[in-house]
JSON list of C-alpha atoms in Angstrom, two decimals:
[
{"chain": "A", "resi": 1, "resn": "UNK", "atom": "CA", "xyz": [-17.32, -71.56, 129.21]},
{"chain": "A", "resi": 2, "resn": "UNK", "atom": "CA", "xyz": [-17.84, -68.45, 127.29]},
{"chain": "A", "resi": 3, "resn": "UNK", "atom": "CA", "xyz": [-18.26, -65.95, 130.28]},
{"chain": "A", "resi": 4, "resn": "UNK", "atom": "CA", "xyz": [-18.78, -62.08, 130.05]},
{"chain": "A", "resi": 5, "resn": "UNK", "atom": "CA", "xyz": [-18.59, -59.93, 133.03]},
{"chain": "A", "resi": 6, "resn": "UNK", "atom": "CA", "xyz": [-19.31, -56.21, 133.28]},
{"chain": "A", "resi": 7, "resn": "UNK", "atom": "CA", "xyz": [-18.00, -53.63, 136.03]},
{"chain": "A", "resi": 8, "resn": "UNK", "atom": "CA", "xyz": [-19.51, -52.12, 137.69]},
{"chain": "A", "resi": 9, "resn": "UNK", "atom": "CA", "xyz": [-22.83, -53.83, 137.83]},
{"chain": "A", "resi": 10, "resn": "UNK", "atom": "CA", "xyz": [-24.45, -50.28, 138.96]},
{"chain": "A", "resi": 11, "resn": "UNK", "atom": "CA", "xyz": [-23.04, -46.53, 139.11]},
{"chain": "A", "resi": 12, "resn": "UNK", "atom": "CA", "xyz": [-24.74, -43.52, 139.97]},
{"chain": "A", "resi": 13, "resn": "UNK", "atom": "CA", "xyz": [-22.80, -40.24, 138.83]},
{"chain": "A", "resi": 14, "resn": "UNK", "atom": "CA", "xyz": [-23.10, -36.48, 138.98]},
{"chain": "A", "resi": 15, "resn": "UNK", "atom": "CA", "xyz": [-24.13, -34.47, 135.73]},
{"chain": "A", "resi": 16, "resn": "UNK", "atom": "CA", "xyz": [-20.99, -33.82, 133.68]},
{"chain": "A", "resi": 17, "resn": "UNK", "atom": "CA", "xyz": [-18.68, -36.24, 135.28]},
{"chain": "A", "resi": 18, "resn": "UNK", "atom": "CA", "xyz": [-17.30, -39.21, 133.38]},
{"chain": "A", "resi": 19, "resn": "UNK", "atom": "CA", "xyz": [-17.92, -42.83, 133.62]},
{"chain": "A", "resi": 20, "resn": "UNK", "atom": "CA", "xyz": [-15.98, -45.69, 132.04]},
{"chain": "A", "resi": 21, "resn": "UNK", "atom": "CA", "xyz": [-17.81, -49.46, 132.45]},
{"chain": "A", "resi": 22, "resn": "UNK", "atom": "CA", "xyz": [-15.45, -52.33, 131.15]},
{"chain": "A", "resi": 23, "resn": "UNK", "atom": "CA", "xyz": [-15.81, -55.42, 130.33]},
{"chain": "A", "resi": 24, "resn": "UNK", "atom": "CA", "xyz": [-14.45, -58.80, 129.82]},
{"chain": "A", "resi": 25, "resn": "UNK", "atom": "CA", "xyz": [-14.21, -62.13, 127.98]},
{"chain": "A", "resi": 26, "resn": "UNK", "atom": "CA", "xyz": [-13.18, -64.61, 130.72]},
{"chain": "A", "resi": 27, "resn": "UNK", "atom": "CA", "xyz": [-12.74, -67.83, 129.40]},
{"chain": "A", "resi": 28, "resn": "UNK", "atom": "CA", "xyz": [-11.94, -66.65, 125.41]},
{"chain": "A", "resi": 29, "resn": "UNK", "atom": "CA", "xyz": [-10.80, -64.19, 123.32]},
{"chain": "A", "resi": 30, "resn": "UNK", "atom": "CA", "xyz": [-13.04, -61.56, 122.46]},
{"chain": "A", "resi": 31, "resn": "UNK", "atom": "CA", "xyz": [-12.27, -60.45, 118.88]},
{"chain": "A", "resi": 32, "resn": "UNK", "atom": "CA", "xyz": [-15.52, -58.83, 118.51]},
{"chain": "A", "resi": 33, "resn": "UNK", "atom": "CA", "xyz": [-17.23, -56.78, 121.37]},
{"chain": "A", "resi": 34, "resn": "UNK", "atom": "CA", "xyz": [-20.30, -55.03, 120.96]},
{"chain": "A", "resi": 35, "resn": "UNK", "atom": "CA", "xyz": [-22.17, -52.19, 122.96]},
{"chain": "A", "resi": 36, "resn": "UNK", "atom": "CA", "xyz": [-25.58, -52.10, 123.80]},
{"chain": "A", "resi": 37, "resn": "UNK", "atom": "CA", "xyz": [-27.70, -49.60, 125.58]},
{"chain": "A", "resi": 38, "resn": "UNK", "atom": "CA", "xyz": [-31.63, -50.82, 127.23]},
{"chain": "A", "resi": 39, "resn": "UNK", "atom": "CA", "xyz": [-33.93, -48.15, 128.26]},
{"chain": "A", "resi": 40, "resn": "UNK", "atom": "CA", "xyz": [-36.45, -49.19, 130.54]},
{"chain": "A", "resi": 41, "resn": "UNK", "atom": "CA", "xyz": [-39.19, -52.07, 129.22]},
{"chain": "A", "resi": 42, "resn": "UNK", "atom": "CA", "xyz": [-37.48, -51.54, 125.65]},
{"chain": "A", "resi": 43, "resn": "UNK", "atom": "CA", "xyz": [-35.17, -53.79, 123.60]},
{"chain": "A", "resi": 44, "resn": "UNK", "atom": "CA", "xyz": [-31.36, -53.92, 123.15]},
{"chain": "A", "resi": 45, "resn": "UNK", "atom": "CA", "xyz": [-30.28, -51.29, 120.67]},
{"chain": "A", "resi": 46, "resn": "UNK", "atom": "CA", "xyz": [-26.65, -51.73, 119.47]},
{"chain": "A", "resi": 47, "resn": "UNK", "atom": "CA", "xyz": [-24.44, -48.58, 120.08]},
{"chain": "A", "resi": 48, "resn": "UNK", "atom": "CA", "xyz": [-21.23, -49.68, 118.77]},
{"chain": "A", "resi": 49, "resn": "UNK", "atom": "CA", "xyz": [-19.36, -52.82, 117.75]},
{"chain": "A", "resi": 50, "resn": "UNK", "atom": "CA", "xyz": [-15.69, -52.52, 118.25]},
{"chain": "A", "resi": 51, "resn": "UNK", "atom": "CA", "xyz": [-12.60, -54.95, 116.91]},
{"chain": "A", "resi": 52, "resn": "UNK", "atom": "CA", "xyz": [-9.52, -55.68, 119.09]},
{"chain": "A", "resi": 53, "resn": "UNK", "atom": "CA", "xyz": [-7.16, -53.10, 118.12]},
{"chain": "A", "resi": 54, "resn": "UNK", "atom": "CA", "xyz": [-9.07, -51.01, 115.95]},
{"chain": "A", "resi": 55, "resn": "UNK", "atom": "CA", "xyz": [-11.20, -48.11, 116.21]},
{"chain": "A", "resi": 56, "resn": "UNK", "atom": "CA", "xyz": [-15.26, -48.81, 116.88]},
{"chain": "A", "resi": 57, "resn": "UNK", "atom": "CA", "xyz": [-17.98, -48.30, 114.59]},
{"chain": "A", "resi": 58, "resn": "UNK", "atom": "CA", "xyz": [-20.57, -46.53, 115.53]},
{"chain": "A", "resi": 59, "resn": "UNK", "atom": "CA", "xyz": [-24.60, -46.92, 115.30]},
{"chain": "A", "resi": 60, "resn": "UNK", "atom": "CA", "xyz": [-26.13, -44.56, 113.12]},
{"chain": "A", "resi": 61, "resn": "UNK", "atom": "CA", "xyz": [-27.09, -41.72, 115.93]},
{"chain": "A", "resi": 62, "resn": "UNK", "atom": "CA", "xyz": [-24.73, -42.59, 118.68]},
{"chain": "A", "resi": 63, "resn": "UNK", "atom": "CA", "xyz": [-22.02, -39.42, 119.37]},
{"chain": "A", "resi": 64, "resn": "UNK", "atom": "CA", "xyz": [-18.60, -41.52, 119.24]},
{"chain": "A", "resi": 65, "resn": "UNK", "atom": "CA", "xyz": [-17.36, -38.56, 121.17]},
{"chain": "A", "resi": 66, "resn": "UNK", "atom": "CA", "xyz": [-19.08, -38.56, 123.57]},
{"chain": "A", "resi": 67, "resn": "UNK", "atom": "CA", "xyz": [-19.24, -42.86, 123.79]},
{"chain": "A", "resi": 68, "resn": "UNK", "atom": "CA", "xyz": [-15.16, -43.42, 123.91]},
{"chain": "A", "resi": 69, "resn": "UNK", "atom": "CA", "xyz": [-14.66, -47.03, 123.43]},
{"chain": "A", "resi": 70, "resn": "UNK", "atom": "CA", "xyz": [-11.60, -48.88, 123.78]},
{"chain": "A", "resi": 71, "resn": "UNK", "atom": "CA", "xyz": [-11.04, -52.55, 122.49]},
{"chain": "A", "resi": 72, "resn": "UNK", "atom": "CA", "xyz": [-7.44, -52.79, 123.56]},
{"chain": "A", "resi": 73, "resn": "UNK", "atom": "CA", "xyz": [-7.05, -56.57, 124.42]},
{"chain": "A", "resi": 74, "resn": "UNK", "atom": "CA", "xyz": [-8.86, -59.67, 123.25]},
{"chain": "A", "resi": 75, "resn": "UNK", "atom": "CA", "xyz": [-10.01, -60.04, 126.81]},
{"chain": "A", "resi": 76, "resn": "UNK", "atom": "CA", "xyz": [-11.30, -56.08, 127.78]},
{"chain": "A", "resi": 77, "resn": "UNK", "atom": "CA", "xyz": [-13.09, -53.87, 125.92]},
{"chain": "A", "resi": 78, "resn": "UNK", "atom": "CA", "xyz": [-14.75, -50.27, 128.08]},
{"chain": "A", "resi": 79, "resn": "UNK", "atom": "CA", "xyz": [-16.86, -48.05, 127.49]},
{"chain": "A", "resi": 80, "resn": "UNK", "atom": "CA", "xyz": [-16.64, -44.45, 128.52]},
{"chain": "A", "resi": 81, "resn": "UNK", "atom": "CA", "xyz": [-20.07, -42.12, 128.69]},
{"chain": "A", "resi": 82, "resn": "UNK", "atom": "CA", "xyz": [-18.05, -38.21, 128.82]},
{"chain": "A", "resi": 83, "resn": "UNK", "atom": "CA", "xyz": [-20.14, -35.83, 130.57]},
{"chain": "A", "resi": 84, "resn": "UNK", "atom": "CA", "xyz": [-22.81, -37.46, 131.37]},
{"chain": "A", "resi": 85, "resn": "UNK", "atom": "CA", "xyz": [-26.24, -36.27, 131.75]},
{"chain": "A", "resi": 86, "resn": "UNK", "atom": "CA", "xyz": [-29.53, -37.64, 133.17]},
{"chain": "A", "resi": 87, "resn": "UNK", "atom": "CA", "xyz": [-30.41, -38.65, 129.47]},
{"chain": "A", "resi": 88, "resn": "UNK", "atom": "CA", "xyz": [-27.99, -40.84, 129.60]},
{"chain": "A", "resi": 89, "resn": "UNK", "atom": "CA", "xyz": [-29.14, -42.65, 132.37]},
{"chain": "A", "resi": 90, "resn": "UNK", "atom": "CA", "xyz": [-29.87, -46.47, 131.15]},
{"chain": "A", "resi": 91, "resn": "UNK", "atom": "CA", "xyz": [-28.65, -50.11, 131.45]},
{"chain": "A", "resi": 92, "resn": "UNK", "atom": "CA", "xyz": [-26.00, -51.20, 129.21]},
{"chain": "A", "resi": 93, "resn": "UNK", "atom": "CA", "xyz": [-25.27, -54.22, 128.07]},
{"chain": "A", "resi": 94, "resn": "UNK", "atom": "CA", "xyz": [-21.80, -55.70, 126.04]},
{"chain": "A", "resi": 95, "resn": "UNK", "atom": "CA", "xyz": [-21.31, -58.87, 124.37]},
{"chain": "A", "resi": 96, "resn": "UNK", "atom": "CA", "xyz": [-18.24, -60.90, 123.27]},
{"chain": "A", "resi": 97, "resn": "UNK", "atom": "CA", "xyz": [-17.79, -63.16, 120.29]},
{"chain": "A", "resi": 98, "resn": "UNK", "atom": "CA", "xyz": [-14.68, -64.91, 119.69]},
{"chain": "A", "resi": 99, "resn": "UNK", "atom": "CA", "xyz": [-13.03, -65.88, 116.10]},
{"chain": "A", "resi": 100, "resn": "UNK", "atom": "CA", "xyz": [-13.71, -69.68, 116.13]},
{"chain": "A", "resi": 101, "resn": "UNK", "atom": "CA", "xyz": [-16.59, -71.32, 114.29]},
{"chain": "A", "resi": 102, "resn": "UNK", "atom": "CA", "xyz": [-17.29, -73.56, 117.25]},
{"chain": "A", "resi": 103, "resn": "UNK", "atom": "CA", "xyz": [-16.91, -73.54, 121.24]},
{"chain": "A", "resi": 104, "resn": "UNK", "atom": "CA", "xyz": [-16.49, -71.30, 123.23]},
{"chain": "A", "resi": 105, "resn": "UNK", "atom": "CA", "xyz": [-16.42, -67.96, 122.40]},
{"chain": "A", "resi": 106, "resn": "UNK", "atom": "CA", "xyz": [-17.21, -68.78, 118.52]},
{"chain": "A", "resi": 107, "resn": "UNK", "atom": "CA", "xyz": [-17.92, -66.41, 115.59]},
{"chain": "A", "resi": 108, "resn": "UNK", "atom": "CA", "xyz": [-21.80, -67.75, 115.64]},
{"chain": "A", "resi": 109, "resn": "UNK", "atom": "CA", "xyz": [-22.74, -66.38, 119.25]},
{"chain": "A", "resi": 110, "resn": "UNK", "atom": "CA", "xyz": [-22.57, -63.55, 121.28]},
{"chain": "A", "resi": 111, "resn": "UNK", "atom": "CA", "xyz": [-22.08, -63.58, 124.75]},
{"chain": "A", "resi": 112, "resn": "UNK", "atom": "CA", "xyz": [-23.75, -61.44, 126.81]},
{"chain": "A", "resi": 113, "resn": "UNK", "atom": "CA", "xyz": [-22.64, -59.48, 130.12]},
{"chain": "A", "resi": 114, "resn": "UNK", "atom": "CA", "xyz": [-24.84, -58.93, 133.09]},
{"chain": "A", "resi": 115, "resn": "UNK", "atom": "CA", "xyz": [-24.85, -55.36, 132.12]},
{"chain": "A", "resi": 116, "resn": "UNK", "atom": "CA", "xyz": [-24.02, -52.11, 133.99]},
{"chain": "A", "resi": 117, "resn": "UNK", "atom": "CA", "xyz": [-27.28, -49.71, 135.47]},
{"chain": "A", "resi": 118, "resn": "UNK", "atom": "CA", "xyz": [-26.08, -45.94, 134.99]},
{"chain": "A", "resi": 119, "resn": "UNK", "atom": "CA", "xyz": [-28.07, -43.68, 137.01]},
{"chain": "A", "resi": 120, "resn": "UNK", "atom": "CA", "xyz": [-26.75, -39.40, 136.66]},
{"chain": "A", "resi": 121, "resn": "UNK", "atom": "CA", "xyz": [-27.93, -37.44, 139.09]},
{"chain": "B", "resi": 1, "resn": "UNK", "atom": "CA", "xyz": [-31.88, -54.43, 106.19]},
{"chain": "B", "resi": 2, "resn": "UNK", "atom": "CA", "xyz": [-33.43, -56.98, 109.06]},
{"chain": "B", "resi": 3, "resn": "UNK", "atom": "CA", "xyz": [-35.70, -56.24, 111.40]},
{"chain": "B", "resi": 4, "resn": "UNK", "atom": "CA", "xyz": [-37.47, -58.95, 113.71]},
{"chain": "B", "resi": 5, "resn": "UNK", "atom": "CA", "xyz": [-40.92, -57.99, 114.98]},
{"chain": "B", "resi": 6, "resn": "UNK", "atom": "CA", "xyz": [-42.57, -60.11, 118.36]},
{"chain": "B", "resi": 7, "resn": "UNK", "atom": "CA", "xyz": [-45.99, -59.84, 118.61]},
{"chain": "B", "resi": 8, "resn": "UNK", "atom": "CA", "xyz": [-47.41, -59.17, 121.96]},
{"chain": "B", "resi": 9, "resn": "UNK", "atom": "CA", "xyz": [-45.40, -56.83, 124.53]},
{"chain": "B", "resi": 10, "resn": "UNK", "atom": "CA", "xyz": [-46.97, -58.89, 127.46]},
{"chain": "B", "resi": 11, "resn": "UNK", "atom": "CA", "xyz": [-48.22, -62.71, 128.02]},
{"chain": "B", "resi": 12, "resn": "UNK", "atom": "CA", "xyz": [-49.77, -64.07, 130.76]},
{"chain": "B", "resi": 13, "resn": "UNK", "atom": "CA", "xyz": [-49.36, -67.68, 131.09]},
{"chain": "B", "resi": 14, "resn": "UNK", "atom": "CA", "xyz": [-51.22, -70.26, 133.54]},
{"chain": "B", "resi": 15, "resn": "UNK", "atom": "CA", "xyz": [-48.54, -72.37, 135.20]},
{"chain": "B", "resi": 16, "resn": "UNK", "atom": "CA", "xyz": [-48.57, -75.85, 133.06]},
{"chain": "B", "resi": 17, "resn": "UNK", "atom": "CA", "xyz": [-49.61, -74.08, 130.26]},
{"chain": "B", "resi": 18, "resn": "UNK", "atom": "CA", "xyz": [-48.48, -73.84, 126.92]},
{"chain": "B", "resi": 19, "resn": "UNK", "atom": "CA", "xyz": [-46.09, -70.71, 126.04]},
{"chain": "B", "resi": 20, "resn": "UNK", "atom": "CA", "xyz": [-46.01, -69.53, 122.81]},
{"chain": "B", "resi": 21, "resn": "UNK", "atom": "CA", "xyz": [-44.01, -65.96, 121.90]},
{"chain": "B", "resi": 22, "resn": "UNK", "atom": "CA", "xyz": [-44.40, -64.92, 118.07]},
{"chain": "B", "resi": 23, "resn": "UNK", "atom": "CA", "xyz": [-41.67, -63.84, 115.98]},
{"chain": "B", "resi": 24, "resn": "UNK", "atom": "CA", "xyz": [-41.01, -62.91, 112.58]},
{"chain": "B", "resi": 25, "resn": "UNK", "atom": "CA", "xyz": [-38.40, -61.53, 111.12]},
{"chain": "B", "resi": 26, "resn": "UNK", "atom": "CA", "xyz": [-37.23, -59.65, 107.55]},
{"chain": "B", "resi": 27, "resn": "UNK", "atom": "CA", "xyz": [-33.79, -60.17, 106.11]},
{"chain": "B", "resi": 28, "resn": "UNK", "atom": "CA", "xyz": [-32.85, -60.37, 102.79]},
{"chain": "B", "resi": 29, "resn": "UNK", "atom": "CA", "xyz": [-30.37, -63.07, 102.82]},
{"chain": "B", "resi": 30, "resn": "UNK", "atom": "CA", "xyz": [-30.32, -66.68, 104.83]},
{"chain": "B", "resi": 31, "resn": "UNK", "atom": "CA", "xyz": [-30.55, -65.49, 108.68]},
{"chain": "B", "resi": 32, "resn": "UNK", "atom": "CA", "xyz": [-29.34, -66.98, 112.02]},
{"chain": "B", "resi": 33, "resn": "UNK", "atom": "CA", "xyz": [-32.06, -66.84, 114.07]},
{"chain": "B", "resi": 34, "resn": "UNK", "atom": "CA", "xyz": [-31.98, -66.26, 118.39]},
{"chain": "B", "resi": 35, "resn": "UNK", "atom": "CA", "xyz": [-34.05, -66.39, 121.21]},
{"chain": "B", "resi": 36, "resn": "UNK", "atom": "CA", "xyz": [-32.81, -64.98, 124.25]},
{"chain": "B", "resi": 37, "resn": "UNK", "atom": "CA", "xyz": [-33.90, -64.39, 127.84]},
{"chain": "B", "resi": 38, "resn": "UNK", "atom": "CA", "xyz": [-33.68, -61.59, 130.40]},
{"chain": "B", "resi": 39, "resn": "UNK", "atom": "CA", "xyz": [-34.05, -61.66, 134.15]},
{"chain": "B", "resi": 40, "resn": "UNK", "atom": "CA", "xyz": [-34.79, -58.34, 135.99]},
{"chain": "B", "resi": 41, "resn": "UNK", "atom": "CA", "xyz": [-31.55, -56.65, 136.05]},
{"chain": "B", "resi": 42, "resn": "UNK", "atom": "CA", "xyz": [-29.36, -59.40, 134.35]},
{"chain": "B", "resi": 43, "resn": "UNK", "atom": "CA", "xyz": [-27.72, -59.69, 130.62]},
{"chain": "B", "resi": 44, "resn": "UNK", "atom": "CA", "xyz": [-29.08, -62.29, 128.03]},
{"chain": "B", "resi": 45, "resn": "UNK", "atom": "CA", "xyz": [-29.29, -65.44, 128.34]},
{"chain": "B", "resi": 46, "resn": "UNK", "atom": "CA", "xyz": [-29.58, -67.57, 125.13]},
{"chain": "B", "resi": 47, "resn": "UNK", "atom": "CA", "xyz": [-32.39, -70.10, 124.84]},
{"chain": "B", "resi": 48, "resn": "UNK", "atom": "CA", "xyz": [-31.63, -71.16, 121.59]},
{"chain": "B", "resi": 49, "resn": "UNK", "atom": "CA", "xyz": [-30.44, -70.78, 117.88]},
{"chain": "B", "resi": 50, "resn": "UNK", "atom": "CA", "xyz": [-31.21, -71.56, 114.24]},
{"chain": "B", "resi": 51, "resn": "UNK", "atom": "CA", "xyz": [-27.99, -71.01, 112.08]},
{"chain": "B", "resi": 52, "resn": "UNK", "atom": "CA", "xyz": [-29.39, -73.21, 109.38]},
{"chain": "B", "resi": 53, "resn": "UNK", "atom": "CA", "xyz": [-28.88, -76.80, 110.46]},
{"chain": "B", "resi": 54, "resn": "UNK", "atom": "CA", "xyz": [-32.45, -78.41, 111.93]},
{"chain": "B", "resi": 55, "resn": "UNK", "atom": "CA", "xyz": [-35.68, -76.19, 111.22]},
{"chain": "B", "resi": 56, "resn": "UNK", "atom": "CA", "xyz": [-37.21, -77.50, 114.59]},
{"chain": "B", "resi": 57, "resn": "UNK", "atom": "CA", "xyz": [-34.88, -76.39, 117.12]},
{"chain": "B", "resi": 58, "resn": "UNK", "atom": "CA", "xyz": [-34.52, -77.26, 121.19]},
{"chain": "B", "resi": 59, "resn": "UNK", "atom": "CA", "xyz": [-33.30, -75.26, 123.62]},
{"chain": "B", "resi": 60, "resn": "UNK", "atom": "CA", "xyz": [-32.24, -74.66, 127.44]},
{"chain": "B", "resi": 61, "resn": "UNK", "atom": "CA", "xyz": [-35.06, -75.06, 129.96]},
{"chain": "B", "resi": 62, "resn": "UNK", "atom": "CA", "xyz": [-37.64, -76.65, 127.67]},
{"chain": "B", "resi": 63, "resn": "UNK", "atom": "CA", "xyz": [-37.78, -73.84, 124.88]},
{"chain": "B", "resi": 64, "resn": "UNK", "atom": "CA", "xyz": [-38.12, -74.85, 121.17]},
{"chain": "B", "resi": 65, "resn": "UNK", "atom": "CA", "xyz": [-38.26, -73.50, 118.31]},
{"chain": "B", "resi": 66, "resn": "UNK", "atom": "CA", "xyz": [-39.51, -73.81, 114.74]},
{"chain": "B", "resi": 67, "resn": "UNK", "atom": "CA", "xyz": [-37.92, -72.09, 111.83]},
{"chain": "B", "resi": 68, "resn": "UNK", "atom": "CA", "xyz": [-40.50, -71.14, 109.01]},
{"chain": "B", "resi": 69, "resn": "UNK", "atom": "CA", "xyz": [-38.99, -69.93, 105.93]},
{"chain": "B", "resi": 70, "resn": "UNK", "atom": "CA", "xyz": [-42.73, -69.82, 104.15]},
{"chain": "B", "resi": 71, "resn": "UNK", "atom": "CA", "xyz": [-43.79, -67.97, 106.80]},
{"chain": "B", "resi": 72, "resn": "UNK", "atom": "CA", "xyz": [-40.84, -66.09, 107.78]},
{"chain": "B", "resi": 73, "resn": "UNK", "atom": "CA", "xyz": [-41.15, -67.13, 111.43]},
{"chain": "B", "resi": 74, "resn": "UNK", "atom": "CA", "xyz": [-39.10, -68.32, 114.23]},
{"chain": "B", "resi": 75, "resn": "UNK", "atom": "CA", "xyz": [-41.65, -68.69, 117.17]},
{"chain": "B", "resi": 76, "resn": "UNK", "atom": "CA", "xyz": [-40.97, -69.92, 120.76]},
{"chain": "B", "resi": 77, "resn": "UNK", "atom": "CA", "xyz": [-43.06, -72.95, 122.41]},
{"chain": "B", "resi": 78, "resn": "UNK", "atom": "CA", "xyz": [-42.91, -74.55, 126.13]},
{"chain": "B", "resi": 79, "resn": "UNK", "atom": "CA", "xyz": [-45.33, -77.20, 126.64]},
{"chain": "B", "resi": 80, "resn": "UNK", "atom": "CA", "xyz": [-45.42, -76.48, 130.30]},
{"chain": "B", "resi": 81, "resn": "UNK", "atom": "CA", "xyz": [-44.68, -73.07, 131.60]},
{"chain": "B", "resi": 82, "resn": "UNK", "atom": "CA", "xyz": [-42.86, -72.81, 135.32]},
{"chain": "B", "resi": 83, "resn": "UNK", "atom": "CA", "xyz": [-43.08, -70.18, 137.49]},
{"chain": "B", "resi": 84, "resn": "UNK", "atom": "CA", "xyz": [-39.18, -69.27, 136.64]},
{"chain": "B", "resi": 85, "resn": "UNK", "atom": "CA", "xyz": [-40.23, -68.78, 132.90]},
{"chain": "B", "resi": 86, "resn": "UNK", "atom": "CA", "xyz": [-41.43, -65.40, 134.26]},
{"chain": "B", "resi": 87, "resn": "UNK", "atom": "CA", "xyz": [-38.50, -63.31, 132.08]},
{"chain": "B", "resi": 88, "resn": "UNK", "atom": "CA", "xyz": [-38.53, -61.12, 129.08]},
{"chain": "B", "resi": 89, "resn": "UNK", "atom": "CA", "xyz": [-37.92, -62.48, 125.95]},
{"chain": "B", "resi": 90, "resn": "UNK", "atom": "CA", "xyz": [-36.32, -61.40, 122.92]},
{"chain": "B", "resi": 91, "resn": "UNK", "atom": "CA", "xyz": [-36.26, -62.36, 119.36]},
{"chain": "B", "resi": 92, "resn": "UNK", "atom": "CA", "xyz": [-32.71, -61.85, 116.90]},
{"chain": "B", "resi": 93, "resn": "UNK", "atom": "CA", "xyz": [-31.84, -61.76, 113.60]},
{"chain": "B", "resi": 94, "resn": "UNK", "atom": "CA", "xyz": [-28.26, -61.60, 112.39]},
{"chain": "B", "resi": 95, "resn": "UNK", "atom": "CA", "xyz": [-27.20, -62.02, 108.63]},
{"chain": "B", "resi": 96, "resn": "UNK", "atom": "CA", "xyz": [-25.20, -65.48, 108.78]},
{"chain": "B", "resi": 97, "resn": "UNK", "atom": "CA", "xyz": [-22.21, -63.99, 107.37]},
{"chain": "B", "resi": 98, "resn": "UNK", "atom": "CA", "xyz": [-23.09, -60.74, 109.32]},
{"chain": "B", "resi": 99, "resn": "UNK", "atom": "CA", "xyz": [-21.69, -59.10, 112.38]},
{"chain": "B", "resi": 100, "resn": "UNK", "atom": "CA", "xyz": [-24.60, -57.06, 114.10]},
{"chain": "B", "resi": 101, "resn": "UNK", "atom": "CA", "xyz": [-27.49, -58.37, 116.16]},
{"chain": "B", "resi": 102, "resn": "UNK", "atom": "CA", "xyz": [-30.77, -56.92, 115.38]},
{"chain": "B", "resi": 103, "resn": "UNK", "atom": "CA", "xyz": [-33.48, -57.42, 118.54]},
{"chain": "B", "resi": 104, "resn": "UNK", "atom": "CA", "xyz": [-37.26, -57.56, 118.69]},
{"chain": "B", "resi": 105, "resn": "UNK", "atom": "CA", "xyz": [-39.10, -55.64, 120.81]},
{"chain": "B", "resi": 106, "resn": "UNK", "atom": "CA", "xyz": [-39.19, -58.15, 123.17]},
{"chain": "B", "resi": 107, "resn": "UNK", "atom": "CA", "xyz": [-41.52, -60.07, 125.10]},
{"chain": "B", "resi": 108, "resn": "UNK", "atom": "CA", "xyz": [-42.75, -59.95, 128.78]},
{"chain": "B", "resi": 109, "resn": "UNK", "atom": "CA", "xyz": [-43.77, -63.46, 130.28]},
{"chain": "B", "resi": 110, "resn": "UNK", "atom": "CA", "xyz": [-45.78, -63.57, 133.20]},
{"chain": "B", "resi": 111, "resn": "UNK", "atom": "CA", "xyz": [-46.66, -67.01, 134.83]},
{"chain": "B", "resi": 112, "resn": "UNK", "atom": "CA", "xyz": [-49.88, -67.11, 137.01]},
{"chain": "B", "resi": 113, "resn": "UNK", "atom": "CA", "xyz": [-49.81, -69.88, 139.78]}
]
């Protein structure tokens, strides 16, 4: 149990165009969904953690503006990168936690997607 | 604030031998503690957790781990290392009441036939 997928797994874009990478809580509800972004040999550093049905909050440094993210379900959170430039080129990464204390899904864990490889030409 | 800190970007391993990846960690309340894995190209994978319980704890694939409040450690043994231990490795800290992961700089396991 406990399963988080990303899509897509990889997109390459065009400067300035738009990109939105979801992702989803299989086998629970994700109360809790959190963006990462992984730059190349470096660690995980947390974007964004966003509530089902509220608005996100936002890293220190991150541009919410230009990172749209949308928690709309319990099962689907995305993530949109506006206009996106080369800089933002990078792996990112979300992660799930549910609202039980055990199981699946529980408040003590996050669950980690496969993560999505953005590549702007 | 929290902040974990893994000593040694790289370790090079002899298949059979002993792994051992350093971490220590900062927080100013009682932490959970993680230990997570990362294939080329993949998400995280979790190894293994301290959220209090056990101070010696035993993971997926082998992995253990000992918490050490005195020393404010939470390192990362295999007794035997396998050539699919090859991975990078990353140390967490979360508050245990607390919402946000905070990673390590991780570690990069190589395993030498």
């Amino acid at each position: 149990g406990a399963v988080v997928s990303q899509h897509p797994s990889w997109v390459i874009c065009k400067s300035g165009t738009s990109v939105k990478i979801e992702c989803r809580s299989l086998d629970f509800q994700a109360t809790t969904m959190f963006w990462y972004r992984q730059f190349p040999k470096q660690s995980l550093m947390l974007m964004a953690t966003s509530n089902e049905g509220s608005k996100a909050t936002y890293e220190q440094g991150v541009e919410k503006d230009k990172f749209l993210i949308n928690h709309a379900s319990l099962t689907l959170s995305t993530l949109t990168v506006t206009s996106a430039h080369p800089e933002d080129s990078s792996f990112y990464i979300c992660s799930a936690r549910g609202p039980g204390s055990s199981g699946p899904g529980s408040y003590n864990e996050q669950f980690f997607g496969p993560g999505t490889r953005l590549t702007v030409l | 604030a929290q902040s974990v800190t893994q000593l040694g970007s790289h370790v090079s391993v002899s298949e059979g031998a002993l792994v051992l990846l350093r971490c220590n960690y900062s927080s100013s309340v009682p932490p959970y503690l993680f230990w997570y894995v990362q294939y080329p190209n993949q998400g995280l994978q979790l190894l293994l957790k301290y959220t209090s319980a056990a101070t010696l704890v035993k993971g997926i694939n082998g992995f253990e781990a000992e918490f050490k409040k005195s020393e404010t450690s939470f390192h990362l043994t295999k007794p035997s290392a396998h050539m699919s231990d090859a991975a990078e490795y990353f140390c967490a800290v979360r508050k245990a009441a607390g919402n946000k992961l905070t990673f390590g700089g991780g570690t990069r396991v190589l395993v030498k036939p």
